[in-house]
Every structure is written in C-alpha cells, then in structure tokens.
Amino acid sequence: MIRGCGMFRPRSKGVVPARAADGKAPDTKHTARPLMTSDKLAVVVLAAGQGTRLGSARPKVLHEVAGKAMLDHVLDAAATLAPERIVVVLGPDMEAVAEAARARGDNLHTVVQERRLGTGDAVARARPALAGYLGPEDGGDILVAFGDTPLLTAETLRAMAAARRAPGAPALLCVAFRPEDPAHYGRVVRGPDGAVEKIVEYADASESEREIELCNGGMLLGDGPLLMSLVAQLDNDNAKGEYYLTDVFALARAAGHRVGVAEADPDEVMGVNSRAELAAAEALMQVRLRARVMAQGATLVDPATVWLSADTAIGRDVTIQPNVYFGPGVVIADGVEIRAFSHLEGATVEVGARVGPFARLRPGAVLGAGARVGNFVEIKNATLGAGAKANHLTYLGDAEVGAEANIGAGTITCNYDGLTKHRTVIGAGAFIGSNTALVAPVTVGAGAIVGAGSTITREVPAGAVTVARGAQKDREGGAARLREAQRKRQARAGDGASKT
Ligand code: UD1
Ligand code: CA
C-alpha cells in the first residue's frame, strides 16, 4: 500500500555491483584499503538552485511538504544514517536557509556555490568542508543528495549504505528509477552484463540512449576520496556547458572502479521544480503519512480527506472522522476521537479525549484525559484538565481550566486588552454559565458556579455562586400597557402623514 516508501523494487532489480571495466574484479586502484569498512560518512546536499520555475521569492528548498521544508525532509532522512558531517551547498543570497540549516547542529556546515555551474561543480564547492574525506589516508563515504527530493526515505538510504558495506561492494553507487515518462532525466547506460557504464544526460544522449527507460535519480553514494578526486577531473564540455556530477561514473569505470546501481521507487526520487510538482509531492507524502498512522492503529474513516503534517503523532485506537487538518506539532494519545471538520495545530490531546466536530485547537492547546471540546470551540495556549468540558461556541485563550470543570456555551476568555495578553485560571470542578465573559487576568476558584451571562472582572472565590449581570426587573401587566402605548404612537404618526 505504501507506494514510494523507499523499499527497493524486487531483489533481482536491487543493487547490481558492476564489474570493473578492465575485467579485474577487486577494486584496489584508488587505495589499498578495502572501501567502506567503517561507518564514517559525510552527506552533501545540493540546494543552490533558486527554483525559478516555482515563481517564488522564497528559496525552493524552503517550500514545505506536509508542513516541513523540503530541505528538512532530506536532512532528516540523511540524519538516520548518523553521518559524521553534513554539508549543504547553497546559492548566494540564501543566508536565511543557511542559518536555519546550521541551527540543526554543529555537524552541519554550509558552503556557497557562487555560480550555478552544475551538480558536479556544486559537489566540488563542498571540498573545504570535507577535510578528512579527501586524501587516500582519510577514507569515509560521501552521500550526495538533492535538496528538492522531499520523498527520499531513510529506508532507501539505509539500503544504499548496506550495499556499500557488502563484500565486494562497488566504489560508487547511483540510484536509478523507471519513471512513467523518462522525459529529460539522465539515462543509466549499462553493459551487456548489467554493469553501469555511464550516465548520459538527456541533452547529450543519442537517439538509442534516449530509448533507455532506466533513469538517474540523482543521489549517489561512494568512497569519499575517490568521489572528490573524480569530481576534480570533471569538465564542462557537453551540451549544457555544465559540470555534470553524473560524469563521475564513467570516470570511475575508466579508472577501473566498480559502479553499482540501486533501483528506487519513482515517487521517491521525484524532484520538485514547479508548483504542480510541489502539489504532486504533497499528495504522495499524504498517502504515505496516512498509511503510517493507520499502520500504527488509527482509524481514518475517509483517509483521503485527512491532512497530516510530517510530525503528526497519533496513538492507537484513535478515530478520525472525515475532513480533519493536522498542522505541525500535534500529538494525539490513544483512544482519542477527532470528529469531522476539526483543525488542529501545535496541540496535545491526551488519552480518551474527544474533539469536534468543527473544533479548532491552536498552538499551546492541551486537552487532558477524557476532556471534551465540541463544535465551534477555539482553544489557544490553554490547558483543559482531565474530564473538563467546553462543548459549544467558546473561546479559551491563555487559560488554565481545572479537571472536570464545565464551560458553558458561548463562554469567552477576554485575554487581550489591545496591548497585552492576560491569563484566565478556572479551578477544578468549576461551572461557568453560558455566555460568560471572563475579563483576564482573572481567576475562578475551584468548584465555583458562575451564572449565565456574567461578565467576570475580579476573582471568584472557590465554592462561591457568582452572578455578574444587570439585575432582572419584572413589571406585572406591563406588556399590555406597552403595546397600547405603541399603537397610539403609530396612529398619531399615521394622522400626521395623511395631512401633508
Ligand atoms: C539531475 C541529473 C540527472 C538526473 C536528475 C534527477 C546531473 C548533471 N543530472 O538533473 O541525471 O536524472 O537530476 O532529478 O546531475 N544544483 C546546485 N548547483 C548547481 C546545479 C544544481 O546546487 O550548479 C542542485 C539543484 O538545486 C538541485 C540539484 O542540484 O537540488 C539537481 O539539479 P538540477 O538542475 O535539478 O538537475 P537536473 O537537471 O534535474
Ligand atoms: Ca531536477
């Protein structure tokens, strides 16, 4: 069911270690030591492209899929390999991206590719950040990934890493796929034995090479010093006048190294270059995320109508009715029911609580075990204790509601005075009557009862009954007298009108 989940296609199509060009099997030309015996790994993510076709002022890799920047998807997938170092290659004027990336940790470095001279040049720009991966005495593997392939999975990367650790592993590994429409992808050219000979870019490919269905997904993994020495040998004598990273495979072969190919699901290597492709990536990601929460024990009554964020955490025996939106930062515990048309972000919902229909949980909303939040209720930066209820037409912002408290329909916490926000604290077991305005900062003590229609501006003592509204006055028989007076007024007005 999970298409694009990163498993390589059937084993026969998996990693194919190629034989050395000269027929000699062992790969000993570059160094005497066996390749990839350690787990030392550096990841280079290419992200210098501006993404002109997205028509955006924002750098392409910051566009989001499932509420997370594309670059973060790639970096998170790469992080599962526990690389010793990550280098992100950015374009000029991408300082915001650089800062966001570096905030991820000390092992992340950024380098700038001043001019976009091709994927091979981009990898070469990473050299200053790759000390320890450059010389024959250094060793270590380098993984090159693209910043605009958000669907890349940890599984595929792990399978590639495993292929590099296997006995007789190839020095370099490319990732190939068979797209429905091979269009302008680079083509993987293999010899009669199935070994990779080279990758030819579409613009440079002959008629017969364009017939090849096996396309280059873009990522590669291989021996670091070897890769960097090959990258230094690239030229731009080709149809696009670019330094193609893909030329390293032919160079590796020519130097007697073995090149392997790992075949991945086409969805996974999909690159995002336009808004339409961004939407397509989003759709594929949603399918994947829905499958994940269902596999973890959640019931999605109508999966296609539930939108999830990459970090949405949903427990077991959770039921989600149709048309529910989970923005970033939502955690749902076991046994929760989310009814239709609810919108949640930055919210935590504890065991057995019920949300919606038509509820809105904004950042900082925390619903305790068994709490109930019903239709047209908005909760922001507020905690509801276990078993507390706010079932209808209510706004609770910057508030703390005790366990088992009952918030009547139409209750509003007036948290904002036009300048700053203030807190409302409602004690355990309190009862707030319908249409109450709580003018913060204000406290309602535990167990207190507030009469409907109250405007509460100062503390309600615990256990008190408080009513704060205009007192009711009743004039016996007054309705008939009032109607008579109205009729007379109307008649006088009519007389006046007919005289003019
Ligand atoms: C590349 C491959 C092609 C493969 C395809 C898969 C090369 C030469 N071609 O082509 O074989 O089928 O990906 O999607 O590698 N970038 C830089 N600096 C540059 C150029 C690119 O950082 O100077 C980055 C881009 O931001 C992008 C990635 O490298 O993240 C790929 O570049 P792109 O121009 O999209 O490569 P393709 O032409 O799609
Ligand atoms: Ca591309």
Short mmCIF file of N, CA and C in Angstrom, two decimals, residues 263-409:
data_model
loop_
_atom_site.label_atom_id
_atom_site.label_comp_id
_atom_site.label_asym_id
_atom_site.label_seq_id
_atom_site.Cartn_x
_atom_site.Cartn_y
_atom_site.Cartn_z
N GLU A 263 17.99 0.48 -7.39
CA GLU A 263 16.77 0.94 -8.04
C GLU A 263 15.74 1.32 -7.00
N ALA A 264 15.21 2.52 -7.12
CA ALA A 264 14.26 3.03 -6.12
C ALA A 264 12.90 3.27 -6.76
N ASP A 265 11.91 3.41 -5.91
CA ASP A 265 10.56 3.73 -6.35
C ASP A 265 10.57 5.11 -7.02
N PRO A 266 9.94 5.25 -8.18
CA PRO A 266 9.96 6.55 -8.88
C PRO A 266 9.45 7.70 -8.01
N ASP A 267 8.44 7.42 -7.20
CA ASP A 267 7.90 8.50 -6.36
C ASP A 267 8.98 9.12 -5.49
N GLU A 268 9.89 8.27 -5.05
CA GLU A 268 10.81 8.70 -4.03
C GLU A 268 11.89 9.65 -4.51
N VAL A 269 12.24 9.53 -5.76
CA VAL A 269 13.30 10.39 -6.28
C VAL A 269 12.72 11.58 -7.03
N MET A 270 11.40 11.70 -6.96
CA MET A 270 10.75 12.81 -7.64
C MET A 270 11.32 14.15 -7.16
N GLY A 271 11.78 14.95 -8.10
CA GLY A 271 12.29 16.28 -7.78
C GLY A 271 11.19 17.31 -7.94
N VAL A 272 11.18 18.32 -7.09
CA VAL A 272 10.15 19.36 -7.16
C VAL A 272 10.73 20.59 -7.83
N ASN A 273 10.20 20.92 -9.00
CA ASN A 273 10.69 22.09 -9.73
C ASN A 273 9.62 23.14 -9.98
N SER A 274 8.33 22.75 -9.78
CA SER A 274 7.24 23.66 -10.07
C SER A 274 6.18 23.52 -8.99
N ARG A 275 5.22 24.45 -8.98
CA ARG A 275 4.13 24.35 -8.00
C ARG A 275 3.31 23.08 -8.23
N ALA A 276 3.17 22.69 -9.48
CA ALA A 276 2.40 21.47 -9.77
C ALA A 276 3.13 20.26 -9.18
N GLU A 277 4.46 20.23 -9.32
CA GLU A 277 5.23 19.12 -8.75
C GLU A 277 5.22 19.17 -7.23
N LEU A 278 5.17 20.39 -6.68
CA LEU A 278 5.09 20.53 -5.22
C LEU A 278 3.77 19.90 -4.73
N ALA A 279 2.70 20.18 -5.46
CA ALA A 279 1.40 19.62 -5.10
C ALA A 279 1.40 18.10 -5.25
N ALA A 280 2.06 17.61 -6.30
CA ALA A 280 2.13 16.16 -6.52
C ALA A 280 2.93 15.50 -5.40
N ALA A 281 4.03 16.15 -4.97
CA ALA A 281 4.84 15.60 -3.88
C ALA A 281 4.02 15.58 -2.59
N GLU A 282 3.24 16.65 -2.38
CA GLU A 282 2.39 16.72 -1.19
C GLU A 282 1.39 15.56 -1.18
N ALA A 283 0.78 15.32 -2.33
CA ALA A 283 -0.22 14.25 -2.41
C ALA A 283 0.41 12.90 -2.10
N LEU A 284 1.60 12.66 -2.65
CA LEU A 284 2.28 11.39 -2.39
C LEU A 284 2.66 11.28 -0.91
N MET A 285 3.12 12.39 -0.35
CA MET A 285 3.51 12.38 1.07
C MET A 285 2.31 12.11 1.96
N GLN A 286 1.16 12.70 1.61
CA GLN A 286 -0.04 12.48 2.42
C GLN A 286 -0.45 11.00 2.41
N VAL A 287 -0.35 10.38 1.24
CA VAL A 287 -0.68 8.95 1.16
C VAL A 287 0.22 8.17 2.11
N ARG A 288 1.48 8.53 2.11
CA ARG A 288 2.47 7.84 2.94
C ARG A 288 2.17 8.06 4.44
N LEU A 289 1.88 9.31 4.80
CA LEU A 289 1.64 9.62 6.22
C LEU A 289 0.35 8.97 6.73
N ARG A 290 -0.68 8.97 5.87
CA ARG A 290 -1.95 8.33 6.28
C ARG A 290 -1.72 6.85 6.52
N ALA A 291 -0.97 6.23 5.59
CA ALA A 291 -0.68 4.80 5.74
C ALA A 291 0.06 4.55 7.05
N ARG A 292 0.95 5.47 7.39
CA ARG A 292 1.74 5.30 8.61
C ARG A 292 0.86 5.34 9.85
N VAL A 293 -0.03 6.35 9.95
CA VAL A 293 -0.85 6.42 11.17
C VAL A 293 -1.85 5.27 11.23
N MET A 294 -2.32 4.82 10.07
CA MET A 294 -3.23 3.66 10.09
C MET A 294 -2.48 2.41 10.54
N ALA A 295 -1.24 2.26 10.06
CA ALA A 295 -0.45 1.10 10.49
C ALA A 295 -0.18 1.14 11.98
N GLN A 296 -0.18 2.33 12.54
CA GLN A 296 0.07 2.46 13.98
C GLN A 296 -1.20 2.33 14.80
N GLY A 297 -2.33 2.07 14.12
CA GLY A 297 -3.55 1.75 14.88
C GLY A 297 -4.60 2.83 14.93
N ALA A 298 -4.53 3.82 14.04
CA ALA A 298 -5.58 4.84 13.99
C ALA A 298 -6.57 4.48 12.89
N THR A 299 -7.85 4.77 13.12
CA THR A 299 -8.87 4.59 12.09
C THR A 299 -9.11 5.93 11.41
N LEU A 300 -8.89 5.97 10.10
CA LEU A 300 -9.25 7.17 9.33
C LEU A 300 -10.50 6.78 8.55
N VAL A 301 -11.62 7.37 8.91
CA VAL A 301 -12.89 6.95 8.30
C VAL A 301 -12.86 7.21 6.79
N ASP A 302 -12.28 8.33 6.40
CA ASP A 302 -12.14 8.66 4.98
C ASP A 302 -10.73 9.23 4.77
N PRO A 303 -9.73 8.34 4.61
CA PRO A 303 -8.33 8.77 4.65
C PRO A 303 -8.02 9.95 3.72
N ALA A 304 -8.60 9.94 2.52
CA ALA A 304 -8.23 10.96 1.54
C ALA A 304 -8.56 12.38 2.00
N THR A 305 -9.42 12.50 3.01
CA THR A 305 -9.82 13.85 3.44
C THR A 305 -9.10 14.30 4.72
N VAL A 306 -8.16 13.47 5.16
CA VAL A 306 -7.41 13.85 6.37
C VAL A 306 -6.04 14.34 5.95
N TRP A 307 -5.67 15.54 6.37
CA TRP A 307 -4.38 16.13 6.02
C TRP A 307 -3.47 16.08 7.24
N LEU A 308 -2.29 15.48 7.07
CA LEU A 308 -1.36 15.28 8.19
C LEU A 308 -0.08 16.06 7.97
N SER A 309 0.57 16.43 9.07
CA SER A 309 1.91 17.01 8.97
C SER A 309 2.93 15.90 9.16
N ALA A 310 4.14 16.17 8.70
CA ALA A 310 5.20 15.16 8.78
C ALA A 310 5.41 14.70 10.22
N ASP A 311 5.16 15.60 11.19
CA ASP A 311 5.43 15.24 12.59
C ASP A 311 4.18 14.88 13.38
N THR A 312 3.05 14.73 12.72
CA THR A 312 1.82 14.39 13.45
C THR A 312 2.00 13.02 14.12
N ALA A 313 1.77 12.99 15.44
CA ALA A 313 1.92 11.73 16.18
C ALA A 313 0.54 11.30 16.66
N ILE A 314 0.11 10.13 16.22
CA ILE A 314 -1.24 9.67 16.55
C ILE A 314 -1.16 8.28 17.18
N GLY A 315 -1.81 8.12 18.32
CA GLY A 315 -1.74 6.87 19.07
C GLY A 315 -2.63 5.78 18.50
N ARG A 316 -2.85 4.76 19.32
CA ARG A 316 -3.67 3.61 18.90
C ARG A 316 -5.13 3.86 19.21
N ASP A 317 -5.98 3.17 18.44
CA ASP A 317 -7.42 3.26 18.65
C ASP A 317 -7.92 4.70 18.68
N VAL A 318 -7.32 5.50 17.83
CA VAL A 318 -7.79 6.87 17.62
C VAL A 318 -8.72 6.83 16.41
N THR A 319 -9.85 7.50 16.50
CA THR A 319 -10.73 7.56 15.34
C THR A 319 -10.74 8.99 14.80
N ILE A 320 -10.50 9.11 13.52
CA ILE A 320 -10.51 10.43 12.89
C ILE A 320 -11.57 10.46 11.82
N GLN A 321 -12.58 11.27 12.03
CA GLN A 321 -13.66 11.39 11.07
C GLN A 321 -13.19 12.19 9.85
N PRO A 322 -14.00 12.27 8.81
CA PRO A 322 -13.58 12.96 7.59
C PRO A 322 -13.27 14.45 7.79
N ASN A 323 -12.43 14.96 6.91
CA ASN A 323 -12.13 16.40 6.83
C ASN A 323 -11.52 16.96 8.10
N VAL A 324 -10.39 16.41 8.47
CA VAL A 324 -9.66 16.91 9.64
C VAL A 324 -8.27 17.33 9.17
N TYR A 325 -7.80 18.46 9.72
CA TYR A 325 -6.49 19.03 9.34
C TYR A 325 -5.57 19.02 10.56
N PHE A 326 -4.40 18.40 10.40
CA PHE A 326 -3.39 18.41 11.45
C PHE A 326 -2.21 19.26 10.99
N GLY A 327 -2.08 20.46 11.52
CA GLY A 327 -0.90 21.28 11.25
C GLY A 327 0.27 20.74 12.04
N PRO A 328 1.43 21.38 11.92
CA PRO A 328 2.62 20.88 12.63
C PRO A 328 2.44 20.85 14.14
N GLY A 329 3.12 19.91 14.78
CA GLY A 329 3.22 19.89 16.24
C GLY A 329 2.02 19.31 16.97
N VAL A 330 1.31 18.38 16.36
CA VAL A 330 0.14 17.79 17.04
C VAL A 330 0.49 16.40 17.57
N VAL A 331 0.12 16.16 18.82
CA VAL A 331 0.32 14.85 19.43
C VAL A 331 -1.03 14.36 19.95
N ILE A 332 -1.46 13.21 19.48
CA ILE A 332 -2.76 12.65 19.86
C ILE A 332 -2.52 11.32 20.57
N ALA A 333 -3.01 11.21 21.80
CA ALA A 333 -2.80 9.98 22.57
C ALA A 333 -3.82 8.91 22.18
N ASP A 334 -3.70 7.75 22.78
CA ASP A 334 -4.56 6.61 22.47
C ASP A 334 -6.03 6.93 22.78
N GLY A 335 -6.90 6.30 21.98
CA GLY A 335 -8.33 6.33 22.30
C GLY A 335 -9.02 7.66 22.10
N VAL A 336 -8.38 8.58 21.43
CA VAL A 336 -8.99 9.90 21.19
C VAL A 336 -9.93 9.81 19.99
N GLU A 337 -10.99 10.60 19.99
CA GLU A 337 -11.86 10.70 18.82
C GLU A 337 -11.83 12.13 18.31
N ILE A 338 -11.48 12.28 17.03
CA ILE A 338 -11.48 13.60 16.42
C ILE A 338 -12.62 13.61 15.43
N ARG A 339 -13.63 14.39 15.70
CA ARG A 339 -14.80 14.39 14.82
C ARG A 339 -14.59 15.34 13.63
N ALA A 340 -15.49 15.22 12.68
CA ALA A 340 -15.32 15.86 11.37
C ALA A 340 -15.05 17.36 11.44
N PHE A 341 -14.34 17.85 10.44
CA PHE A 341 -14.10 19.28 10.23
C PHE A 341 -13.39 19.96 11.39
N SER A 342 -12.47 19.29 12.00
CA SER A 342 -11.69 19.93 13.06
C SER A 342 -10.33 20.34 12.51
N HIS A 343 -9.75 21.39 13.10
CA HIS A 343 -8.49 21.96 12.63
C HIS A 343 -7.56 22.06 13.83
N LEU A 344 -6.43 21.32 13.79
CA LEU A 344 -5.53 21.27 14.94
C LEU A 344 -4.13 21.66 14.53
N GLU A 345 -3.45 22.43 15.35
CA GLU A 345 -2.01 22.65 15.15
C GLU A 345 -1.38 22.95 16.49
N GLY A 346 -0.17 22.44 16.70
CA GLY A 346 0.55 22.69 17.94
C GLY A 346 -0.21 22.26 19.17
N ALA A 347 -1.02 21.21 19.07
CA ALA A 347 -1.91 20.81 20.16
C ALA A 347 -1.57 19.42 20.67
N THR A 348 -1.83 19.21 21.96
CA THR A 348 -1.64 17.89 22.56
C THR A 348 -2.98 17.44 23.10
N VAL A 349 -3.38 16.23 22.73
CA VAL A 349 -4.68 15.70 23.16
C VAL A 349 -4.42 14.39 23.88
N GLU A 350 -4.79 14.34 25.14
CA GLU A 350 -4.47 13.16 25.94
C GLU A 350 -5.54 12.08 25.86
N VAL A 351 -5.21 10.95 26.46
CA VAL A 351 -5.99 9.71 26.33
C VAL A 351 -7.50 9.92 26.43
N GLY A 352 -8.21 9.37 25.46
CA GLY A 352 -9.66 9.29 25.54
C GLY A 352 -10.41 10.61 25.40
N ALA A 353 -9.71 11.68 25.02
CA ALA A 353 -10.41 12.96 24.86
C ALA A 353 -11.22 12.94 23.56
N ARG A 354 -12.16 13.88 23.44
CA ARG A 354 -12.97 13.97 22.21
C ARG A 354 -12.96 15.41 21.70
N VAL A 355 -12.72 15.54 20.41
CA VAL A 355 -12.56 16.86 19.79
C VAL A 355 -13.53 16.98 18.63
N GLY A 356 -14.27 18.10 18.56
CA GLY A 356 -15.13 18.36 17.42
C GLY A 356 -16.49 17.72 17.56
N PRO A 357 -17.30 17.78 16.50
CA PRO A 357 -16.97 18.31 15.16
C PRO A 357 -16.76 19.83 15.19
N PHE A 358 -16.10 20.33 14.16
CA PHE A 358 -15.88 21.76 13.98
C PHE A 358 -15.14 22.40 15.16
N ALA A 359 -14.09 21.77 15.64
CA ALA A 359 -13.32 22.37 16.74
C ALA A 359 -12.02 22.92 16.17
N ARG A 360 -11.47 23.91 16.86
CA ARG A 360 -10.18 24.47 16.43
C ARG A 360 -9.23 24.48 17.62
N LEU A 361 -8.15 23.69 17.50
CA LEU A 361 -7.12 23.67 18.54
C LEU A 361 -5.89 24.37 17.99
N ARG A 362 -5.54 25.49 18.59
CA ARG A 362 -4.40 26.27 18.12
C ARG A 362 -3.17 25.97 18.97
N PRO A 363 -2.00 26.51 18.59
CA PRO A 363 -0.77 26.16 19.32
C PRO A 363 -0.90 26.39 20.82
N GLY A 364 -0.41 25.43 21.57
CA GLY A 364 -0.44 25.50 23.03
C GLY A 364 -1.71 24.95 23.65
N ALA A 365 -2.58 24.39 22.83
CA ALA A 365 -3.79 23.75 23.37
C ALA A 365 -3.40 22.38 23.93
N VAL A 366 -3.79 22.13 25.17
CA VAL A 366 -3.53 20.83 25.78
C VAL A 366 -4.84 20.33 26.39
N LEU A 367 -5.33 19.20 25.89
CA LEU A 367 -6.57 18.64 26.43
C LEU A 367 -6.22 17.44 27.29
N GLY A 368 -6.63 17.47 28.54
CA GLY A 368 -6.33 16.36 29.44
C GLY A 368 -7.15 15.12 29.10
N ALA A 369 -6.83 14.05 29.80
CA ALA A 369 -7.51 12.77 29.55
C ALA A 369 -9.01 12.93 29.66
N GLY A 370 -9.71 12.41 28.66
CA GLY A 370 -11.17 12.41 28.71
C GLY A 370 -11.83 13.77 28.57
N ALA A 371 -11.07 14.80 28.26
CA ALA A 371 -11.67 16.14 28.09
C ALA A 371 -12.54 16.15 26.83
N ARG A 372 -13.46 17.11 26.77
CA ARG A 372 -14.35 17.21 25.60
C ARG A 372 -14.34 18.64 25.08
N VAL A 373 -14.09 18.77 23.78
CA VAL A 373 -14.15 20.08 23.14
C VAL A 373 -15.08 19.94 21.94
N GLY A 374 -16.17 20.66 21.94
CA GLY A 374 -17.19 20.43 20.93
C GLY A 374 -17.20 21.45 19.81
N ASN A 375 -18.36 21.61 19.18
CA ASN A 375 -18.44 22.41 17.96
C ASN A 375 -18.23 23.89 18.19
N PHE A 376 -17.53 24.49 17.27
CA PHE A 376 -17.24 25.93 17.27
C PHE A 376 -16.60 26.38 18.58
N VAL A 377 -15.67 25.58 19.03
CA VAL A 377 -14.86 25.93 20.21
C VAL A 377 -13.43 26.13 19.72
N GLU A 378 -12.82 27.24 20.14
CA GLU A 378 -11.43 27.55 19.79
C GLU A 378 -10.61 27.56 21.07
N ILE A 379 -9.50 26.81 21.05
CA ILE A 379 -8.63 26.75 22.22
C ILE A 379 -7.24 27.19 21.79
N LYS A 380 -6.67 28.17 22.47
CA LYS A 380 -5.31 28.64 22.13
C LYS A 380 -4.50 28.79 23.40
N ASN A 381 -3.31 28.22 23.45
CA ASN A 381 -2.42 28.36 24.60
C ASN A 381 -3.20 28.16 25.89
N ALA A 382 -3.92 27.07 25.96
CA ALA A 382 -4.77 26.83 27.12
C ALA A 382 -4.78 25.34 27.43
N THR A 383 -4.84 25.05 28.72
CA THR A 383 -4.85 23.66 29.18
C THR A 383 -6.22 23.34 29.77
N LEU A 384 -6.79 22.24 29.32
CA LEU A 384 -8.03 21.74 29.94
C LEU A 384 -7.65 20.52 30.76
N GLY A 385 -8.02 20.52 32.04
CA GLY A 385 -7.69 19.37 32.87
C GLY A 385 -8.49 18.15 32.47
N ALA A 386 -8.16 17.03 33.11
CA ALA A 386 -8.83 15.76 32.79
C ALA A 386 -10.34 15.92 32.98
N GLY A 387 -11.08 15.44 32.00
CA GLY A 387 -12.53 15.44 32.11
C GLY A 387 -13.20 16.80 32.00
N ALA A 388 -12.45 17.85 31.74
CA ALA A 388 -13.08 19.18 31.58
C ALA A 388 -13.85 19.20 30.26
N LYS A 389 -14.89 20.07 30.22
CA LYS A 389 -15.73 20.11 29.01
C LYS A 389 -15.97 21.54 28.55
N ALA A 390 -15.80 21.74 27.24
CA ALA A 390 -16.20 23.01 26.61
C ALA A 390 -16.89 22.56 25.33
N ASN A 391 -18.18 22.41 25.40
CA ASN A 391 -18.85 21.70 24.30
C ASN A 391 -19.38 22.57 23.17
N HIS A 392 -19.60 23.85 23.42
CA HIS A 392 -20.22 24.66 22.35
C HIS A 392 -19.73 26.09 22.34
N LEU A 393 -19.40 26.61 21.15
CA LEU A 393 -19.31 28.05 20.90
C LEU A 393 -18.49 28.82 21.92
N THR A 394 -17.25 28.45 22.08
CA THR A 394 -16.45 29.03 23.17
C THR A 394 -15.06 29.40 22.68
N TYR A 395 -14.47 30.47 23.29
CA TYR A 395 -13.06 30.78 23.04
C TYR A 395 -12.31 30.73 24.36
N LEU A 396 -11.33 29.84 24.45
CA LEU A 396 -10.47 29.77 25.64
C LEU A 396 -9.03 30.05 25.18
N GLY A 397 -8.52 31.24 25.53
CA GLY A 397 -7.16 31.61 25.14
C GLY A 397 -6.36 32.01 26.36
N ASP A 398 -5.10 31.59 26.44
CA ASP A 398 -4.22 31.90 27.58
C ASP A 398 -4.90 31.54 28.88
N ALA A 399 -5.35 30.31 28.97
CA ALA A 399 -6.17 29.91 30.12
C ALA A 399 -5.74 28.56 30.65
N GLU A 400 -6.17 28.33 31.91
CA GLU A 400 -5.93 27.05 32.55
C GLU A 400 -7.26 26.65 33.16
N VAL A 401 -7.77 25.51 32.72
CA VAL A 401 -9.08 25.05 33.18
C VAL A 401 -8.86 23.78 33.98
N GLY A 402 -9.35 23.74 35.21
CA GLY A 402 -9.11 22.59 36.06
C GLY A 402 -9.89 21.36 35.63
N ALA A 403 -9.53 20.24 36.24
CA ALA A 403 -10.17 18.97 35.92
C ALA A 403 -11.67 19.05 36.20
N GLU A 404 -12.44 18.40 35.31
CA GLU A 404 -13.89 18.26 35.48
C GLU A 404 -14.64 19.59 35.48
N ALA A 405 -14.00 20.68 35.13
CA ALA A 405 -14.73 21.95 35.03
C ALA A 405 -15.66 21.89 33.82
N ASN A 406 -16.75 22.66 33.88
CA ASN A 406 -17.70 22.69 32.78
C ASN A 406 -17.83 24.11 32.26
N ILE A 407 -17.48 24.30 31.00
CA ILE A 407 -17.50 25.65 30.42
C ILE A 407 -18.74 25.75 29.54
N GLY A 408 -19.67 26.62 29.91
CA GLY A 408 -20.95 26.71 29.20
C GLY A 408 -20.82 27.31 27.81
N ALA A 409 -21.86 27.10 27.03
CA ALA A 409 -21.87 27.60 25.64
C ALA A 409 -21.64 29.09 25.61
#
